[in-house]
Amino acid sequence: MRLLHTERLEFDDFFDTQIPPYLILSHRWGEREVSYQQMYKKRAAEGPGLSKILAFCALALKKRYTWVWIDTCCIDKKSSAELSEAINSMFKWYQSAEECFVYLSDLSLGEKEVRVRGFKAKFAASSWFTRGWTLQELLAPKRLTFYDTDWKEIGSKDLLCDLISATTGIDKLFIAGGSRPPLHVGWATVAARMSWVAMRKTSRSEDMAYCLLGLFDVNMPLLYGEGAEKAFLRLQTEIISKSDDETIFAWTANIPTSGMLATSPRFFGASGAIRKTPMYGYSELRYWMTNKGVALQIPDDEWPVELSHAAGTVSAIPLHIESAVQGALGIQIQRQDTRNIWYRTRCQSLSLVPKRKARYTSMFSKEEPSHVIYIPTSLNEFNDPKPLNYEDYFASKEGPSN
């Protein structure tokens, strides 16, 4: 980890247990930010970027911090290996910091305005709350304090917990715990964590997936240029490899058909309140990744429930998820071809389904008869799922011209 000395304004590298106490900065990137090379060679030009670094270091020194970390200048972004390591480690770095200072460059407070009318609206309107990367920067640090554009202290996240929760949609238990530490983000469902980032934005499309690595405690290589959809699908496959939380399938979108996984965090915008069904006595849905997509093993007596709609009958898979208002939920599926390939249909909503049956099992229990079905992770460029029957699809194309 590369840290910046608050007096000498020089870098030093530290490894694991050698890392000293440090203060970390969270901010929105603006004009003329200072790079690692400029700071290292002491060639940073006067401007907003350098002024921000100098003011932060001065404040850190006043608070008796010798070392600070700032993402603009403490990462050599010309090194893809270093950038990948930094992004995969960033949640841990914010979590391990003694304290995090949040610099709200678009918020200016007058004297004693913290308690006057209009502060809440100004605070909630800050663009800091709309960015993808700042989500982990809000949740990871054990102590976090907000500052305005003039580096006037606004308050801690404990003090502003109610306002932050109302602004972000994040449960207060994950922001501040009062006399106890806040709950670790791992206690939130996958759908809830996805909903927190659903309306946020990043400058690079792939970063909508990469900014979530720490929130789900997963690691994966960065492939800038792969596109937002592929990056987000890779993120979900990593989550599935280590989690049995079925709320990862609890997304909705205004599309008629889809693969099993969401292609954007936006699809979880309305899924924050969906919770996992208590597992007492209930068998879990078994699913895993294959080269055909997501494989689901469904007991024969729970074979997709037939649901009647005005447009006809479709099948639904009950999941271990529920809504406090609606009850047990599932997803609707439709068979694509004779090779046991299915796809999601009627993606605009989740289905009300009968609650899954209780199954008390032991080491002596016999394996119950079941079906395994396959649902592709996404339909890619195919709007109509039928072309997934590749033999028919390619047979319909013209042969090579002579």
Coordinates of C-alpha atoms in Angstrom, one line a residue:
M1 CA 0.0 0.0 0.0
R2 CA 1.4 3.4 -1.0
L3 CA 0.9 6.2 1.5
L4 CA 1.6 9.9 1.4
H5 CA 3.5 11.6 4.2
T6 CA 1.6 14.6 5.4
E7 CA 4.6 16.9 6.0
R8 CA 7.2 15.8 3.4
L9 CA 4.5 15.1 0.8
E10 CA 6.5 12.1 -0.3
F11 CA 5.4 8.5 -0.9
D12 CA 6.4 5.3 0.9
D13 CA 5.3 1.7 0.3
F14 CA 4.1 -0.6 3.1
F15 CA 3.2 -4.3 3.2
D16 CA 0.6 -6.0 5.3
T17 CA 1.6 -5.8 9.0
Q18 CA 4.0 -2.9 8.3
I19 CA 1.2 -0.5 7.3
P20 CA 1.0 2.4 9.9
P21 CA -2.1 4.2 11.0
Y22 CA -3.5 6.4 8.2
L23 CA -6.3 8.7 7.3
I24 CA -8.1 8.1 4.0
L25 CA -10.0 10.5 1.7
S26 CA -13.3 10.0 0.0
H27 CA -14.2 12.6 -2.7
R28 CA -15.6 13.1 -6.2
W29 CA -13.0 13.5 -8.9
G30 CA -12.9 16.9 -10.4
E31 CA -10.8 19.1 -12.7
R32 CA -7.0 18.8 -12.9
E33 CA -6.6 15.9 -10.4
V34 CA -3.0 15.2 -9.6
S35 CA -1.6 11.8 -10.7
Y36 CA 1.0 9.6 -9.0
Q37 CA 3.7 10.6 -11.5
Q38 CA 3.1 14.3 -11.0
M39 CA 3.1 14.0 -7.3
Y40 CA 6.2 11.8 -7.2
K41 CA 8.2 14.1 -9.5
K42 CA 6.8 17.2 -7.7
R43 CA 5.5 18.5 -10.9
A44 CA 1.9 19.0 -9.9
A45 CA 0.5 22.2 -11.3
E46 CA -1.4 24.7 -9.2
G47 CA -5.1 23.9 -9.4
P48 CA -8.1 22.4 -7.7
G49 CA -6.5 18.9 -7.6
L50 CA -3.3 20.0 -5.8
S51 CA -5.2 22.4 -3.5
K52 CA -7.4 19.5 -2.4
I53 CA -4.4 17.3 -1.6
L54 CA -2.6 20.1 0.3
A55 CA -5.7 21.0 2.3
F56 CA -6.4 17.3 3.2
C57 CA -2.8 16.8 4.3
A58 CA -2.9 20.0 6.4
L59 CA -6.1 18.9 8.1
A60 CA -4.6 15.4 8.7
L61 CA -1.5 16.8 10.2
K62 CA -3.7 18.9 12.5
K63 CA -5.4 15.7 13.5
R64 CA -2.0 14.2 14.2
Y65 CA -1.9 11.8 11.3
T66 CA 1.5 11.2 9.7
W67 CA 0.2 9.2 6.7
V68 CA -2.8 9.6 4.3
W69 CA -4.1 7.7 1.3
I70 CA -5.7 9.5 -1.6
D71 CA -6.9 7.6 -4.7
T72 CA -5.9 10.2 -7.2
C73 CA -2.2 10.2 -6.5
C74 CA -1.5 7.1 -4.4
I75 CA -2.2 4.6 -7.3
D76 CA 0.0 4.4 -10.4
K77 CA -2.8 4.1 -12.9
K78 CA -0.4 3.6 -15.7
S79 CA 0.3 0.1 -14.2
S80 CA -2.7 -2.2 -15.0
A81 CA -1.4 -4.7 -12.3
E82 CA -1.2 -2.0 -9.6
L83 CA -4.7 -0.6 -10.6
S84 CA -6.2 -4.1 -10.4
E85 CA -4.6 -4.8 -7.0
A86 CA -5.8 -1.4 -5.7
I87 CA -9.4 -1.9 -6.9
N88 CA -9.6 -5.4 -5.4
S89 CA -8.1 -4.1 -2.1
M90 CA -9.9 -0.8 -1.9
F91 CA -12.8 -1.9 0.4
K92 CA -10.2 -3.4 2.9
W93 CA -8.1 -0.2 2.7
Y94 CA -11.1 2.0 3.6
Q95 CA -12.1 -0.5 6.3
S96 CA -8.6 -0.5 7.8
A97 CA -8.2 3.3 7.9
E98 CA -8.2 4.9 11.3
E99 CA -10.7 7.4 9.9
C100 CA -12.2 8.6 6.6
F101 CA -12.8 12.2 5.7
V102 CA -15.5 12.8 3.0
Y103 CA -14.9 16.0 1.0
L104 CA -18.1 17.4 -0.5
S105 CA -16.8 19.8 -3.1
D106 CA -20.4 20.8 -4.2
L107 CA -21.6 21.7 -0.7
S108 CA -20.9 25.1 0.9
L109 CA -22.2 25.8 4.4
G110 CA -22.6 29.2 5.9
E111 CA -21.9 29.9 9.5
K112 CA -23.9 27.6 11.7
E113 CA -26.0 26.4 8.8
V114 CA -25.8 22.8 9.9
R115 CA -28.9 23.3 12.1
V116 CA -30.8 25.7 9.9
R117 CA -33.5 25.0 7.3
G118 CA -32.3 23.9 3.9
F119 CA -29.2 21.9 5.1
K120 CA -30.8 18.5 4.7
A121 CA -31.8 19.2 1.1
K122 CA -28.3 20.6 0.3
F123 CA -26.6 17.6 1.9
A124 CA -28.8 15.0 0.2
A125 CA -28.3 16.7 -3.2
S126 CA -24.5 16.3 -3.2
S127 CA -23.3 14.4 -6.2
W128 CA -21.2 12.3 -3.8
F129 CA -24.3 10.2 -3.1
T130 CA -24.8 9.4 -6.8
R131 CA -21.4 7.8 -7.5
G132 CA -20.8 4.0 -7.6
W133 CA -17.3 4.1 -5.9
T134 CA -18.5 6.2 -2.9
L135 CA -20.9 3.5 -1.8
Q136 CA -18.1 1.3 -0.3
E137 CA -16.4 4.5 0.9
L138 CA -19.5 5.2 3.0
L139 CA -19.9 1.7 4.4
A140 CA -16.4 0.4 4.9
P141 CA -14.8 2.9 7.3
K142 CA -15.3 2.5 11.0
R143 CA -15.2 6.3 11.5
L144 CA -16.3 8.8 8.8
T145 CA -16.6 12.6 8.9
F146 CA -18.1 14.9 6.3
Y147 CA -16.5 18.2 5.2
D148 CA -17.8 20.9 2.9
T149 CA -16.0 22.6 0.1
D150 CA -14.2 24.9 2.5
W151 CA -13.1 22.0 4.7
K152 CA -15.6 23.0 7.4
E153 CA -16.7 20.0 9.4
I154 CA -20.3 19.0 8.8
G155 CA -20.6 15.9 11.1
S156 CA -19.9 12.2 11.4
K157 CA -22.0 9.5 9.7
D158 CA -23.2 8.5 13.2
L159 CA -24.6 12.0 13.7
L160 CA -26.1 12.1 10.2
C161 CA -27.2 8.5 10.1
D162 CA -30.9 9.2 9.6
L163 CA -30.3 11.7 6.8
I164 CA -27.8 9.4 5.1
S165 CA -30.3 6.5 5.3
A166 CA -33.1 8.5 3.8
T167 CA -30.8 9.7 1.0
T168 CA -29.3 6.4 0.1
G169 CA -32.0 3.9 0.9
I170 CA -29.5 1.9 3.1
D171 CA -30.8 0.6 6.4
K172 CA -29.5 2.6 9.4
L173 CA -28.0 -0.5 11.0
F174 CA -25.4 -0.7 8.2
I175 CA -24.5 3.0 8.6
A176 CA -24.2 3.5 12.3
G177 CA -24.7 1.2 15.2
G178 CA -25.0 3.7 18.1
S179 CA -23.2 2.2 21.0
R180 CA -22.3 -0.8 18.9
P181 CA -20.4 -1.0 15.5
P182 CA -22.7 -1.0 12.5
L183 CA -23.7 -4.3 11.0
H184 CA -21.2 -5.6 8.4
V185 CA -22.5 -5.4 4.9
G186 CA -22.3 -9.1 4.6
W187 CA -25.5 -9.4 6.7
A188 CA -27.5 -7.6 4.0
T189 CA -29.0 -9.7 1.2
V190 CA -27.4 -9.7 -2.2
A191 CA -30.5 -8.0 -3.6
A192 CA -30.3 -5.3 -0.9
R193 CA -26.7 -4.5 -1.6
M194 CA -27.4 -4.4 -5.4
S195 CA -30.3 -2.0 -4.7
W196 CA -28.0 0.4 -2.9
V197 CA -26.0 0.9 -6.1
A198 CA -28.9 0.6 -8.6
M199 CA -29.3 4.4 -9.2
R200 CA -25.6 5.3 -8.9
K201 CA -23.2 6.0 -11.8
T202 CA -19.6 5.5 -12.7
S203 CA -17.5 7.2 -15.4
R204 CA -16.4 3.9 -17.0
S205 CA -19.2 1.5 -17.6
E206 CA -17.4 -1.6 -16.3
D207 CA -16.8 0.2 -12.9
M208 CA -20.5 -0.4 -12.1
A209 CA -19.4 -4.0 -11.4
Y210 CA -15.9 -3.4 -10.2
C211 CA -17.0 -0.9 -7.5
L212 CA -19.0 -3.7 -5.9
L213 CA -16.2 -6.2 -5.4
G214 CA -15.6 -5.3 -1.8
L215 CA -19.3 -5.2 -0.9
F216 CA -19.6 -8.8 -1.9
D217 CA -16.1 -9.9 -0.7
V218 CA -15.1 -11.2 -4.1
N219 CA -12.1 -10.8 -6.3
M220 CA -11.8 -10.8 -10.1
P221 CA -9.5 -9.4 -12.8
L222 CA -10.3 -6.1 -14.3
L223 CA -11.0 -6.2 -18.1
Y224 CA -11.6 -2.7 -19.2
G225 CA -13.2 -2.9 -22.6
E226 CA -15.4 -5.9 -21.9
G227 CA -18.4 -3.7 -21.4
A228 CA -20.8 -3.2 -18.4
E229 CA -22.9 -6.3 -19.1
K230 CA -20.1 -8.8 -19.2
A231 CA -18.4 -7.3 -16.2
F232 CA -21.7 -7.4 -14.2
L233 CA -22.4 -11.0 -15.3
R234 CA -18.8 -12.0 -14.2
L235 CA -19.4 -10.4 -10.8
Q236 CA -22.6 -12.4 -10.3
T237 CA -20.9 -15.7 -11.2
E238 CA -18.3 -14.9 -8.6
I239 CA -21.0 -14.2 -6.0
I240 CA -22.8 -17.5 -6.8
S241 CA -19.6 -19.4 -6.4
K242 CA -19.4 -18.4 -2.7
S243 CA -23.0 -17.6 -1.7
D244 CA -26.3 -19.4 -1.5
D245 CA -28.4 -16.2 -1.3
E246 CA -31.2 -16.7 -3.8
T247 CA -32.1 -13.0 -3.7
I248 CA -29.5 -12.7 -6.5
F249 CA -32.3 -13.9 -8.8
A250 CA -34.8 -11.4 -7.3
W251 CA -34.5 -8.7 -10.0
T252 CA -37.1 -7.3 -12.3
A253 CA -36.8 -5.4 -15.6
N254 CA -39.1 -4.1 -18.3
I255 CA -38.1 -6.9 -20.8
P256 CA -40.2 -9.9 -21.9
T257 CA -37.4 -12.5 -21.8
S258 CA -34.0 -12.9 -20.3
G259 CA -31.3 -15.2 -19.1
M260 CA -31.1 -16.1 -15.4
L261 CA -28.9 -13.2 -14.3
A262 CA -29.4 -9.5 -14.3
T263 CA -27.4 -7.5 -16.9
S264 CA -27.4 -4.3 -14.8
P265 CA -27.5 -3.3 -11.1
R266 CA -30.5 -1.1 -12.1
F267 CA -32.6 -4.3 -12.3
F268 CA -32.4 -4.5 -8.5
G269 CA -33.8 -1.1 -7.9
A270 CA -37.1 -2.4 -6.5
S271 CA -35.6 -5.4 -4.7
G272 CA -34.1 -3.9 -1.6
A273 CA -36.9 -5.2 0.7
I274 CA -36.9 -8.7 -0.6
R275 CA -35.6 -11.1 2.1
K276 CA -34.4 -14.6 2.4
T277 CA -37.0 -17.1 3.7
P278 CA -36.0 -18.6 7.0
M279 CA -34.4 -22.0 6.3
Y280 CA -35.7 -23.9 9.3
G281 CA -36.6 -27.3 7.9
Y282 CA -36.6 -26.2 4.3
S283 CA -34.2 -27.6 1.7
E284 CA -32.2 -25.1 -0.2
L285 CA -32.4 -24.7 -4.0
R286 CA -29.3 -26.2 -5.5
Y287 CA -27.8 -24.2 -8.3
W288 CA -24.4 -23.9 -9.9
M289 CA -22.6 -22.5 -12.9
T290 CA -22.1 -24.6 -16.0
N291 CA -21.1 -24.0 -19.6
K292 CA -24.9 -24.0 -20.4
G293 CA -25.5 -21.2 -17.8
V294 CA -27.1 -21.6 -14.4
A295 CA -28.1 -25.2 -13.5
L296 CA -30.9 -25.6 -11.1
Q297 CA -31.8 -28.8 -9.3
I298 CA -35.5 -28.9 -8.5
P299 CA -37.2 -31.8 -6.5
D300 CA -39.8 -33.6 -8.6
D301 CA -42.6 -32.7 -6.3
E302 CA -41.7 -29.0 -6.6
W303 CA -41.4 -29.1 -10.4
P304 CA -42.2 -25.6 -11.7
V305 CA -45.6 -24.5 -10.5
E306 CA -48.1 -23.8 -13.3
L307 CA -49.4 -20.2 -13.2
S308 CA -52.3 -19.0 -15.2
H309 CA -52.2 -15.5 -16.9
A310 CA -54.5 -13.8 -19.3
A311 CA -52.0 -14.6 -22.0
G312 CA -51.7 -18.3 -21.1
T313 CA -49.9 -20.6 -18.7
V314 CA -46.3 -20.3 -17.7
S315 CA -44.1 -22.2 -15.1
A316 CA -42.6 -20.7 -12.0
I317 CA -39.8 -21.8 -9.8
P318 CA -40.3 -21.1 -6.1
L319 CA -37.3 -19.5 -4.5
H320 CA -36.3 -19.1 -0.8
I321 CA -37.2 -15.4 -1.0
E322 CA -40.2 -13.5 0.2
S323 CA -41.8 -10.1 0.5
A324 CA -43.2 -9.0 3.8
V325 CA -46.3 -7.8 1.9
Q326 CA -46.7 -10.3 -0.9
G327 CA -45.4 -13.6 0.6
A328 CA -43.3 -16.3 -1.1
L329 CA -41.9 -15.4 -4.5
G330 CA -40.4 -17.1 -7.5
I331 CA -39.4 -16.5 -11.1
Q332 CA -41.3 -17.4 -14.2
I333 CA -39.6 -19.6 -16.8
Q334 CA -40.4 -21.1 -20.2
R335 CA -38.8 -23.9 -22.1
Q336 CA -36.7 -22.9 -25.1
D337 CA -36.0 -26.2 -26.8
T338 CA -35.8 -30.0 -26.4
R339 CA -32.3 -29.8 -24.9
N340 CA -33.6 -28.7 -21.5
I341 CA -32.7 -25.1 -22.0
W342 CA -35.1 -22.6 -20.4
Y343 CA -35.2 -18.8 -20.0
R344 CA -36.8 -16.3 -17.8
T345 CA -40.0 -14.8 -19.0
R346 CA -42.4 -12.0 -17.8
C347 CA -39.4 -10.3 -16.2
Q348 CA -41.4 -7.3 -15.2
S349 CA -42.3 -8.8 -11.8
L350 CA -41.6 -11.8 -9.6
S351 CA -44.4 -14.4 -9.1
L352 CA -46.4 -15.2 -6.1
V353 CA -45.9 -18.9 -5.5
P354 CA -46.7 -21.5 -2.8
K355 CA -44.1 -21.6 0.0
R356 CA -41.5 -24.3 -0.6
K357 CA -42.1 -27.5 1.4
A358 CA -40.3 -28.3 4.6
R359 CA -37.8 -31.1 4.3
Y360 CA -36.1 -32.4 7.4
T361 CA -33.0 -34.2 6.2
S362 CA -30.2 -36.1 7.9
M363 CA -27.1 -38.0 6.9
F364 CA -29.4 -41.0 6.4
S365 CA -31.8 -39.3 4.1
K366 CA -32.1 -40.6 0.6
E367 CA -31.5 -38.3 -2.4
E368 CA -34.9 -37.2 -3.6
P369 CA -35.9 -37.5 -7.3
S370 CA -35.2 -34.2 -9.0
H371 CA -34.9 -32.4 -12.3
V372 CA -31.9 -30.3 -13.4
I373 CA -32.7 -27.5 -15.8
Y374 CA -30.4 -25.0 -17.4
I375 CA -31.0 -21.2 -17.9
P376 CA -28.3 -19.2 -19.8
T377 CA -26.8 -16.3 -17.8
S378 CA -28.1 -13.9 -20.5
L379 CA -29.6 -14.0 -24.0
N380 CA -26.8 -11.7 -25.2
E381 CA -27.7 -10.1 -28.5
F382 CA -30.8 -12.4 -29.1
N383 CA -34.0 -10.6 -28.3
D384 CA -36.0 -13.6 -29.3
P385 CA -34.8 -16.7 -27.3
K386 CA -35.6 -19.1 -30.1
P387 CA -32.2 -18.5 -31.9
L388 CA -30.5 -20.2 -28.9
N389 CA -31.2 -23.4 -30.9
Y390 CA -28.0 -22.8 -32.7
E391 CA -28.5 -25.5 -35.3
D392 CA -31.7 -23.9 -36.6
Y393 CA -30.2 -20.4 -36.2
F394 CA -27.1 -21.1 -38.4
A395 CA -29.1 -23.2 -40.9
S396 CA -31.2 -20.2 -41.6
K397 CA -28.1 -18.2 -42.6
E398 CA -26.7 -18.0 -46.1
G399 CA -23.6 -20.1 -46.7
P400 CA -20.3 -18.6 -47.6
S401 CA -20.2 -17.0 -51.0
N402 CA -17.9 -18.3 -53.7

